[in-house]
Amino acid sequence: MSPRMPRIDTGTLTDALYGLGWSTVKRLPETVAVRLGRKIADTAWKRRGKGVRRLEANLARVVPDATPQRLAELSRAGMRSYMRYWMESFRLPAWSKDRIRNGFVPEDVHHLTDGLASDRGVILALPHMGNYDLAGVWVTTKLNTPFTTVAERLKPESLYDRFVAYREGLGMEVLPHTGGAAFGTLARRLRAGGLVCLVADRDLSSSGIPVKFFGEETKMPAGPAMLALQTGAMLLPVTLWYDDTPIMRGRVHPEIEVPETGTRVEKAAQMTQALADAFASGIADHPEDWHMLQRLWLADLEPREPGTETA
């Protein structure tokens, strides 16, 4: 009788695969890593798994007049962009400071630097575009400015710990999304004139604010607008994208002002809609760099247990 093979927990396997990526990919020559990422992306795209199909369905809302062929081209480019994000993220800890400083070129960065100089505190809100980890480490390296962010609690816990250790190693203060204490800590950082960066195009709670996004209803996190209202900090949308070079591009959008009239809830709703509109403008210009492989619009959402999807 042959011995029984040990049962391998899928969470442990996922954690091990991520660990392999961080330990192995960062040692590859950049050209090899680029080719590997593209090959993995193309293979995943050809298999048309759940994530690829969801990405294509989301892109159909962003580019409503796209033909099936154009949507297929966009989803393929989207998977390549998404895998470029992962290859870069695995390699970021090994990048030199010069490589980081020169690896991201944002437009209108004066909105950010002026805000930091004002000591009001600044909230940068981003969609799942490009590589926000690269943008973050550029801020800590090029601008020599630390910041605080929030991370979704991934399963298994060891995988979440890897992400936290990775981002803290890049100079970020990372708070858990769940637990209740994050908002208060973020508010304290902002009142001290600090910088907070939040990925804010997908609501992971039950307290999101309804918005119109590419003509349909969804919800986006209340946090960015509520923090700006409570602390007086500047709220700046940021969008990111890739071109055909090794350099990532981006734009810091103008400040979303606090409305002069209305209740706090009404003001937060108006500001969150303005944030959604800024995100939509950047995504419409570079749809292939929006890495939304999950359900987003209310018409698509199904009840799910917390922590069953990762971002």
CSV table of C-alpha atoms in Angstrom, one decimal:
chain,number,residue,atom,x,y,z
A,1,MET,CA,0.0,0.0,0.0
A,2,SER,CA,1.5,3.3,-1.1
A,3,PRO,CA,1.9,6.0,1.5
A,4,ARG,CA,-0.7,8.8,1.5
A,5,MET,CA,0.5,12.1,0.1
A,6,PRO,CA,0.3,14.9,2.6
A,7,ARG,CA,-2.5,17.4,2.1
A,8,ILE,CA,-1.2,20.8,1.0
A,9,ASP,CA,-3.2,23.8,2.2
A,10,THR,CA,-3.9,26.1,-0.7
A,11,GLY,CA,-3.1,29.2,1.4
A,12,THR,CA,0.3,27.7,2.3
A,13,LEU,CA,0.9,27.0,-1.4
A,14,THR,CA,0.0,30.5,-2.4
A,15,ASP,CA,2.3,32.0,0.2
A,16,ALA,CA,5.1,29.7,-1.0
A,17,LEU,CA,4.6,30.8,-4.6
A,18,TYR,CA,4.7,34.5,-3.6
A,19,GLY,CA,7.8,33.8,-1.6
A,20,LEU,CA,9.5,32.1,-4.6
A,21,GLY,CA,8.7,35.1,-6.7
A,22,TRP,CA,10.3,37.6,-4.3
A,23,SER,CA,13.3,35.4,-3.8
A,24,THR,CA,13.9,34.4,-7.4
A,25,VAL,CA,12.6,37.0,-9.8
A,26,LYS,CA,14.5,39.9,-8.1
A,27,ARG,CA,17.8,38.1,-9.0
A,28,LEU,CA,16.9,37.8,-12.7
A,29,PRO,CA,18.4,40.2,-15.3
A,30,GLU,CA,15.7,42.8,-16.1
A,31,THR,CA,15.4,41.7,-19.7
A,32,VAL,CA,14.8,38.1,-18.6
A,33,ALA,CA,12.2,39.2,-16.0
A,34,VAL,CA,10.4,41.2,-18.7
A,35,ARG,CA,10.2,38.2,-21.1
A,36,LEU,CA,9.1,35.9,-18.3
A,37,GLY,CA,6.4,38.3,-17.2
A,38,ARG,CA,5.1,38.6,-20.7
A,39,LYS,CA,5.1,34.9,-21.3
A,40,ILE,CA,3.2,34.2,-18.1
A,41,ALA,CA,0.7,37.0,-19.0
A,42,ASP,CA,0.1,35.6,-22.5
A,43,THR,CA,-0.4,32.1,-21.2
A,44,ALA,CA,-2.9,33.2,-18.6
A,45,TRP,CA,-4.7,35.3,-21.2
A,46,LYS,CA,-5.0,32.3,-23.7
A,47,ARG,CA,-6.5,30.2,-20.9
A,48,ARG,CA,-9.2,32.7,-20.3
A,49,GLY,CA,-9.7,32.0,-16.7
A,50,LYS,CA,-12.0,33.8,-14.3
A,51,GLY,CA,-9.8,36.8,-13.8
A,52,VAL,CA,-9.2,37.4,-17.5
A,53,ARG,CA,-12.9,37.1,-18.3
A,54,ARG,CA,-13.7,39.6,-15.5
A,55,LEU,CA,-11.0,42.0,-16.7
A,56,GLU,CA,-12.5,41.9,-20.2
A,57,ALA,CA,-16.0,42.4,-18.9
A,58,ASN,CA,-14.9,45.4,-16.9
A,59,LEU,CA,-13.0,46.9,-19.9
A,60,ALA,CA,-16.2,46.5,-21.9
A,61,ARG,CA,-17.7,49.2,-19.7
A,62,VAL,CA,-14.7,51.4,-20.0
A,63,VAL,CA,-14.6,51.2,-23.8
A,64,PRO,CA,-18.3,50.5,-24.6
A,65,ASP,CA,-17.9,50.9,-28.4
A,66,ALA,CA,-15.0,48.4,-28.6
A,67,THR,CA,-15.4,45.4,-30.9
A,68,PRO,CA,-14.8,41.9,-29.5
A,69,GLN,CA,-11.4,41.9,-31.2
A,70,ARG,CA,-10.5,45.2,-29.6
A,71,LEU,CA,-11.6,44.0,-26.2
A,72,ALA,CA,-9.5,40.9,-26.6
A,73,GLU,CA,-6.5,43.1,-27.5
A,74,LEU,CA,-7.1,45.2,-24.5
A,75,SER,CA,-7.5,42.3,-22.1
A,76,ARG,CA,-4.2,40.8,-23.5
A,77,ALA,CA,-2.4,44.1,-23.0
A,78,GLY,CA,-4.1,44.4,-19.6
A,79,MET,CA,-2.7,41.0,-18.5
A,80,ARG,CA,0.8,42.0,-19.7
A,81,SER,CA,0.5,45.3,-17.7
A,82,TYR,CA,-0.7,43.4,-14.7
A,83,MET,CA,2.2,40.9,-14.9
A,84,ARG,CA,4.6,43.8,-15.4
A,85,TYR,CA,3.4,45.2,-12.1
A,86,TRP,CA,4.2,41.9,-10.4
A,87,MET,CA,7.6,41.5,-12.0
A,88,GLU,CA,8.5,45.0,-11.0
A,89,SER,CA,7.2,44.5,-7.5
A,90,PHE,CA,9.2,41.3,-7.0
A,91,ARG,CA,12.3,43.2,-8.2
A,92,LEU,CA,11.8,46.6,-6.4
A,93,PRO,CA,13.8,45.6,-3.3
A,94,ALA,CA,16.8,45.0,-5.5
A,95,TRP,CA,16.6,48.3,-7.5
A,96,SER,CA,19.2,50.9,-6.9
A,97,LYS,CA,18.1,54.4,-5.7
A,98,ASP,CA,18.9,55.8,-9.1
A,99,ARG,CA,16.8,53.2,-10.8
A,100,ILE,CA,13.9,54.1,-8.5
A,101,ARG,CA,14.3,57.8,-9.0
A,102,ASN,CA,14.4,57.4,-12.8
A,103,GLY,CA,11.8,54.7,-13.0
A,104,PHE,CA,8.7,56.9,-12.6
A,105,VAL,CA,8.0,60.2,-14.2
A,106,PRO,CA,4.7,61.9,-13.0
A,107,GLU,CA,3.1,64.9,-14.5
A,108,ASP,CA,1.9,67.8,-12.4
A,109,VAL,CA,3.8,66.6,-9.4
A,110,HIS,CA,3.8,70.2,-8.1
A,111,HIS,CA,0.3,69.5,-6.7
A,112,LEU,CA,1.9,67.0,-4.3
A,113,THR,CA,5.1,69.0,-3.5
A,114,ASP,CA,3.1,72.2,-2.9
A,115,GLY,CA,0.7,70.3,-0.7
A,116,LEU,CA,3.5,68.8,1.4
A,117,ALA,CA,5.1,72.2,1.8
A,118,SER,CA,1.8,73.6,3.1
A,119,ASP,CA,1.9,71.3,6.1
A,120,ARG,CA,-1.9,70.6,5.7
A,121,GLY,CA,-1.3,67.0,5.1
A,122,VAL,CA,-1.9,65.2,1.8
A,123,ILE,CA,-4.0,62.2,0.8
A,124,LEU,CA,-3.1,60.6,-2.5
A,125,ALA,CA,-5.9,58.4,-3.8
A,126,LEU,CA,-5.2,55.9,-6.6
A,127,PRO,CA,-7.0,53.3,-8.6
A,128,HIS,CA,-5.5,49.9,-9.3
A,129,MET,CA,-3.4,51.2,-12.2
A,130,GLY,CA,0.2,50.7,-13.1
A,131,ASN,CA,2.4,50.0,-10.2
A,132,TYR,CA,1.4,52.0,-7.1
A,133,ASP,CA,4.3,50.3,-5.1
A,134,LEU,CA,6.8,51.8,-7.5
A,135,ALA,CA,5.0,55.2,-7.2
A,136,GLY,CA,5.2,54.9,-3.4
A,137,VAL,CA,8.9,54.0,-3.3
A,138,TRP,CA,9.6,56.9,-5.7
A,139,VAL,CA,7.9,59.2,-3.2
A,140,THR,CA,10.0,57.8,-0.3
A,141,THR,CA,13.2,57.9,-2.4
A,142,LYS,CA,13.0,60.9,-4.8
A,143,LEU,CA,11.0,63.2,-2.5
A,144,ASN,CA,12.4,61.7,0.7
A,145,THR,CA,8.9,61.7,2.1
A,146,PRO,CA,7.6,58.8,4.2
A,147,PHE,CA,3.9,57.9,4.1
A,148,THR,CA,1.3,55.7,5.6
A,149,THR,CA,-1.0,53.3,3.7
A,150,VAL,CA,-3.5,50.6,4.4
A,151,ALA,CA,-3.4,47.0,3.2
A,152,GLU,CA,-6.1,44.5,2.8
A,153,ARG,CA,-5.8,41.5,5.1
A,154,LEU,CA,-4.9,38.6,2.7
A,155,LYS,CA,-5.3,35.0,3.5
A,156,PRO,CA,-3.3,33.2,4.7
A,157,GLU,CA,-2.0,35.5,7.4
A,158,SER,CA,1.6,34.7,6.4
A,159,LEU,CA,0.9,36.1,2.9
A,160,TYR,CA,-0.4,39.4,4.5
A,161,ASP,CA,2.8,39.5,6.6
A,162,ARG,CA,4.9,39.1,3.5
A,163,PHE,CA,3.2,42.1,1.9
A,164,VAL,CA,3.5,44.2,5.0
A,165,ALA,CA,7.2,43.4,5.4
A,166,TYR,CA,7.8,44.0,1.7
A,167,ARG,CA,6.1,47.5,1.7
A,168,GLU,CA,7.7,48.4,5.0
A,169,GLY,CA,11.0,47.5,3.5
A,170,LEU,CA,10.3,50.1,0.8
A,171,GLY,CA,9.8,52.8,3.4
A,172,MET,CA,6.0,52.7,3.9
A,173,GLU,CA,4.1,52.5,7.2
A,174,VAL,CA,1.4,49.9,6.6
A,175,LEU,CA,-1.8,49.6,8.6
A,176,PRO,CA,-4.3,46.7,8.3
A,177,HIS,CA,-7.6,47.5,6.5
A,178,THR,CA,-9.6,45.7,9.2
A,179,GLY,CA,-9.5,46.3,13.0
A,180,GLY,CA,-11.0,49.7,13.3
A,181,ALA,CA,-7.8,51.7,14.3
A,182,ALA,CA,-6.6,52.6,10.8
A,183,PHE,CA,-8.8,55.7,10.3
A,184,GLY,CA,-7.6,57.3,13.6
A,185,THR,CA,-4.0,56.7,12.9
A,186,LEU,CA,-4.3,58.1,9.3
A,187,ALA,CA,-6.0,61.2,10.7
A,188,ARG,CA,-3.2,61.7,13.2
A,189,ARG,CA,-0.6,61.4,10.5
A,190,LEU,CA,-2.4,64.0,8.3
A,191,ARG,CA,-2.9,66.5,11.2
A,192,ALA,CA,0.9,66.3,11.7
A,193,GLY,CA,1.3,67.4,8.0
A,194,GLY,CA,2.1,63.9,6.8
A,195,LEU,CA,1.3,62.0,3.6
A,196,VAL,CA,-1.3,59.2,3.3
A,197,CYS,CA,-1.6,57.0,0.1
A,198,LEU,CA,-4.8,54.9,-0.4
A,199,VAL,CA,-5.9,52.7,-3.3
A,200,ALA,CA,-9.5,53.8,-3.6
A,201,ASP,CA,-11.4,52.5,-6.6
A,202,ARG,CA,-12.8,49.4,-5.0
A,203,ASP,CA,-14.9,49.3,-1.8
A,204,LEU,CA,-13.9,46.5,0.6
A,205,SER,CA,-16.4,47.4,3.3
A,206,SER,CA,-20.1,47.9,3.8
A,207,SER,CA,-19.7,51.7,4.2
A,208,GLY,CA,-18.7,52.7,0.6
A,209,ILE,CA,-20.2,55.7,-1.0
A,210,PRO,CA,-22.3,55.2,-4.2
A,211,VAL,CA,-20.9,56.8,-7.3
A,212,LYS,CA,-21.5,56.7,-11.0
A,213,PHE,CA,-18.5,55.2,-12.7
A,214,PHE,CA,-18.4,54.9,-16.5
A,215,GLY,CA,-22.2,55.5,-16.4
A,216,GLU,CA,-23.1,52.7,-14.0
A,217,GLU,CA,-23.4,52.6,-10.2
A,218,THR,CA,-20.7,51.2,-7.9
A,219,LYS,CA,-19.3,52.1,-4.5
A,220,MET,CA,-16.0,53.5,-3.6
A,221,PRO,CA,-14.3,53.8,-0.2
A,222,ALA,CA,-15.4,56.7,2.0
A,223,GLY,CA,-12.0,57.0,3.6
A,224,PRO,CA,-10.3,59.5,1.4
A,225,ALA,CA,-13.1,62.1,1.5
A,226,MET,CA,-13.9,61.6,5.1
A,227,LEU,CA,-10.2,62.0,6.1
A,228,ALA,CA,-10.0,65.2,4.0
A,229,LEU,CA,-13.1,66.6,5.7
A,230,GLN,CA,-12.0,65.7,9.2
A,231,THR,CA,-8.4,66.8,9.0
A,232,GLY,CA,-8.4,69.6,6.3
A,233,ALA,CA,-5.8,67.6,4.3
A,234,MET,CA,-5.6,68.0,0.5
A,235,LEU,CA,-7.1,65.2,-1.5
A,236,LEU,CA,-5.2,64.5,-4.7
A,237,PRO,CA,-6.2,61.8,-7.2
A,238,VAL,CA,-3.3,60.0,-9.0
A,239,THR,CA,-3.4,57.9,-12.1
A,240,LEU,CA,-0.6,55.7,-13.4
A,241,TRP,CA,0.2,54.0,-16.7
A,242,TYR,CA,2.9,52.3,-18.7
A,243,ASP,CA,4.2,53.1,-22.2
A,244,ASP,CA,6.7,51.1,-24.3
A,245,THR,CA,9.7,52.1,-22.2
A,246,PRO,CA,10.9,50.8,-18.8
A,247,ILE,CA,9.6,54.0,-17.2
A,248,MET,CA,6.2,54.3,-15.6
A,249,ARG,CA,4.2,57.4,-16.2
A,250,GLY,CA,1.6,59.1,-14.0
A,251,ARG,CA,-0.3,62.2,-13.3
A,252,VAL,CA,-1.1,64.0,-10.0
A,253,HIS,CA,-4.6,65.5,-10.6
A,254,PRO,CA,-5.7,68.9,-9.0
A,255,GLU,CA,-7.0,68.9,-5.5
A,256,ILE,CA,-10.6,67.8,-4.9
A,257,GLU,CA,-12.0,70.8,-3.0
A,258,VAL,CA,-14.4,70.5,-0.1
A,259,PRO,CA,-17.9,71.7,-1.2
A,260,GLU,CA,-18.9,74.9,0.4
A,261,THR,CA,-22.4,73.7,1.3
A,262,GLY,CA,-24.1,70.5,2.4
A,263,THR,CA,-23.9,68.1,5.3
A,264,ARG,CA,-20.7,66.1,6.0
A,265,VAL,CA,-22.3,63.1,4.3
A,266,GLU,CA,-23.3,65.2,1.2
A,267,LYS,CA,-19.9,66.7,1.0
A,268,ALA,CA,-18.2,63.3,1.2
A,269,ALA,CA,-20.5,62.0,-1.6
A,270,GLN,CA,-19.6,64.9,-3.9
A,271,MET,CA,-15.9,64.5,-3.2
A,272,THR,CA,-16.0,60.8,-3.8
A,273,GLN,CA,-17.8,61.3,-7.1
A,274,ALA,CA,-15.2,63.8,-8.1
A,275,LEU,CA,-12.5,61.2,-7.2
A,276,ALA,CA,-14.3,58.6,-9.3
A,277,ASP,CA,-14.4,61.0,-12.2
A,278,ALA,CA,-10.7,61.7,-12.0
A,279,PHE,CA,-10.0,57.9,-11.9
A,280,ALA,CA,-12.3,57.5,-14.9
A,281,SER,CA,-10.4,60.1,-16.9
A,282,GLY,CA,-7.1,58.3,-16.4
A,283,ILE,CA,-8.5,54.8,-17.0
A,284,ALA,CA,-10.2,55.9,-20.2
A,285,ASP,CA,-6.9,57.2,-21.5
A,286,HIS,CA,-5.0,54.0,-20.5
A,287,PRO,CA,-7.6,51.2,-20.0
A,288,GLU,CA,-5.0,48.4,-20.5
A,289,ASP,CA,-3.2,49.6,-17.3
A,290,TRP,CA,-6.3,49.3,-15.0
A,291,HIS,CA,-5.8,46.0,-13.2
A,292,MET,CA,-9.4,45.3,-12.1
A,293,LEU,CA,-9.7,41.6,-12.3
A,294,GLN,CA,-12.5,41.5,-9.7
A,295,ARG,CA,-16.2,42.4,-9.8
A,296,LEU,CA,-16.7,46.2,-9.3
A,297,TRP,CA,-20.1,47.5,-10.4
A,298,LEU,CA,-23.1,46.9,-8.2
A,299,ALA,CA,-24.9,45.0,-11.1
A,300,ASP,CA,-22.1,42.4,-11.0
A,301,LEU,CA,-21.6,42.0,-7.3
A,302,GLU,CA,-22.6,39.0,-5.3
A,303,PRO,CA,-22.5,38.5,-1.6
A,304,ARG,CA,-19.1,37.3,-0.5
A,305,GLU,CA,-17.3,36.5,2.7
A,306,PRO,CA,-14.7,39.0,3.9
A,307,GLY,CA,-11.2,38.1,2.7
A,308,THR,CA,-12.3,35.7,-0.1
A,309,GLU,CA,-10.8,38.0,-2.8
A,310,THR,CA,-7.4,39.5,-3.0
A,311,ALA,CA,-6.5,42.8,-4.6
